Amino acid sequence: MQVLIFGNDLLKQKAKPIINIGPEYIKIAEDLLEILRSQKGIGLAGPQIGLMERIFATDISGDEPRIFINPSIVETSQETLKYEEGCLSIPGIYTDVIRPKTIKIQAWNEKGRPFNLETGGVLARVILHEYDHLEGILFIDRISEDRRNRIIEKFGKKKINEGGRH
Ligand code: ZN
């Protein structure tokens, strides 16, 4: 399985709710976490590997690996935070994004068990970023058009340069 790269249309599509969290999701969860580790990422959503279902994984240092299925963001803090984000689907690009500082989320894990989580810091940031992937939203959709255009231009050039080297 490969991580889809910016420009792929699936990254702009909304993922579908998972109707039945069957035993196959244990394997899907393992796959997501394995890809995440191999790419040295901290979050990966289904649509990034072409799985158009509402599932994502997080694996940040100091926290256990987590799987979120059919998540809903129940509450977000009024207080926001500027923090530099990157994305496995837009490799090499990092930029500051403003998002709520803390969140409350409700979801199911890969065993079909529901859970609630209230968190802040990097985990809240990753969750919000991954949740966006389920909505077909990328982190560069959350910045000004000017900055986005510059990033897209830079990313395009980078891809051409890298392509030229092979
Ligand atoms: Zn991402």
mmCIF file with all atom_site columns, C-alpha atoms in Angstrom, residues 144-155:
data_model
loop_
_atom_site.group_PDB
_atom_site.id
_atom_site.type_symbol
_atom_site.label_atom_id
_atom_site.label_alt_id
_atom_site.label_comp_id
_atom_site.label_asym_id
_atom_site.label_entity_id
_atom_site.label_seq_id
_atom_site.pdbx_PDB_ins_code
_atom_site.Cartn_x
_atom_site.Cartn_y
_atom_site.Cartn_z
_atom_site.occupancy
_atom_site.B_iso_or_equiv
_atom_site.pdbx_formal_charge
_atom_site.auth_seq_id
_atom_site.auth_comp_id
_atom_site.auth_asym_id
_atom_site.auth_atom_id
_atom_site.pdbx_PDB_model_num
ATOM 1  C CA . SER A 1 144 ? -4.474 31.802 3.199  1.00 0.00 ? 144 SER A CA 1
ATOM 2  C CA . GLU A 1 145 ? -4.854 31.439 -0.549 1.00 0.00 ? 145 GLU A CA 1
ATOM 3  C CA . ASP A 1 146 ? -1.609 33.319 -1.071 1.00 0.00 ? 146 ASP A CA 1
ATOM 4  C CA . ARG A 1 147 ? 0.409  30.965 1.078  1.00 0.00 ? 147 ARG A CA 1
ATOM 5  C CA . ARG A 1 148 ? -1.366 27.947 -0.399 1.00 0.00 ? 148 ARG A CA 1
ATOM 6  C CA . ASN A 1 149 ? -0.538 28.995 -3.944 1.00 0.00 ? 149 ASN A CA 1
ATOM 7  C CA . ARG A 1 150 ? 3.109  29.493 -3.026 1.00 0.00 ? 150 ARG A CA 1
ATOM 8  C CA . ILE A 1 151 ? 3.224  26.058 -1.423 1.00 0.00 ? 151 ILE A CA 1
ATOM 9  C CA . ILE A 1 152 ? 1.576  24.366 -4.389 1.00 0.00 ? 152 ILE A CA 1
ATOM 10 C CA . GLU A 1 153 ? 4.059  26.047 -6.702 1.00 0.00 ? 153 GLU A CA 1
ATOM 11 C CA . LYS A 1 154 ? 6.972  24.987 -4.511 1.00 0.00 ? 154 LYS A CA 1
ATOM 12 C CA . PHE A 1 155 ? 5.633  21.417 -4.261 1.00 0.00 ? 155 PHE A CA 1
#
